[in-house]
């Protein structure tokens, strides 16, 4: 059971497709995050939002475009991805940026063909 | 050098045994440390914080050694349900970002 939901859970897309990942948190948190998790590698922080304002963008390629319309929703728009972008994409939220306890969604398993 | 380094394992341990694993970090300015747990095909969840004086939560004990820049996790009387990947996490106070280790996989065998 989680207060953070993500859709879709699995996604297969071609390199020319455009798709979006959705995240919703029901915890009343003010900070939301996108992470990329590849096999046997540490979680990579991609984007951080605080009260709908982007506060961190860790040198992520422009083919990943985040959107945070309100403090409960976070999107990751994908276009012209590469096969090496195949990974588990995790959304998380926390009370505020800097709070160490982050609550994660179940993730979207993305495969780029 | 990786910012947070862990032995990937897997550690194969019989049920009931005690197991310990370490994590080293490179940023000496790191102030806060945590262990998260990630079950297979699930999301990470906070297991426990690590305090300078060491702390215990049931069968789990976490220790911090600032001089040597490592933290440890000890699990006593291991259960089958302890099988998971344990992620070492460091909070960099200067930018409030969590830096994650790649995780240590633990398999408890009956």
XYZ file of C-alpha atoms in Angstrom, chain B residues 15-88:
74
model
C 17.766 -18.264 8.558
C 18.549 -17.332 12.139
C 22.089 -16.177 11.416
C 23.518 -12.709 11.995
C 24.609 -10.722 8.986
C 26.365 -7.377 8.673
C 27.249 -5.177 5.778
C 28.994 -1.864 5.397
C 28.744 1.184 3.240
C 31.444 3.796 2.656
C 30.916 7.402 1.654
C 33.336 9.858 0.125
C 31.954 13.271 1.109
C 33.314 14.094 4.553
C 30.747 16.887 4.871
C 27.903 14.351 4.831
C 25.821 14.774 7.935
C 22.932 12.384 7.827
C 22.791 8.701 6.989
C 20.059 6.177 6.409
C 19.288 2.647 5.378
C 16.467 1.972 2.962
C 15.146 -1.428 2.021
C 13.957 -2.428 -1.447
C 12.148 -5.702 -1.944
C 12.318 -7.411 -5.334
C 10.257 -5.457 -7.899
C 9.112 -3.012 -5.228
C 9.934 0.560 -4.324
C 12.530 1.597 -1.702
C 11.266 2.229 1.833
C 13.040 3.837 4.763
C 14.346 1.201 7.190
C 16.142 3.341 9.745
C 18.238 6.414 10.304
C 21.838 6.090 11.479
C 22.904 8.196 14.433
C 26.430 8.954 15.602
C 25.863 7.044 18.802
C 24.514 4.047 16.939
C 20.920 2.960 17.128
C 18.903 -0.197 17.376
C 15.452 -1.095 16.144
C 14.489 -4.602 17.133
C 16.826 -7.016 15.336
C 18.468 -4.215 13.361
C 21.459 -2.178 14.558
C 23.009 0.684 12.609
C 26.415 2.180 13.367
C 28.270 5.210 12.040
C 32.046 5.639 11.971
C 32.774 9.208 10.886
C 36.545 8.872 11.128
C 36.577 6.031 8.613
C 33.539 7.289 6.733
C 31.475 4.151 6.846
C 28.156 3.029 8.172
C 27.061 -0.489 8.947
C 23.874 -2.470 9.304
C 23.654 -5.559 11.499
C 20.702 -7.933 11.325
C 20.346 -10.486 14.096
C 18.251 -13.673 14.026
C 17.574 -13.169 10.319
C 14.164 -14.064 8.913
C 13.180 -15.164 5.427
C 11.307 -11.869 5.116
C 14.577 -9.963 5.529
C 15.522 -10.978 1.978
C 15.791 -7.703 0.084
C 18.264 -5.162 -1.227
C 19.533 -2.755 1.413
C 20.341 0.731 0.166
C 22.758 3.015 1.959
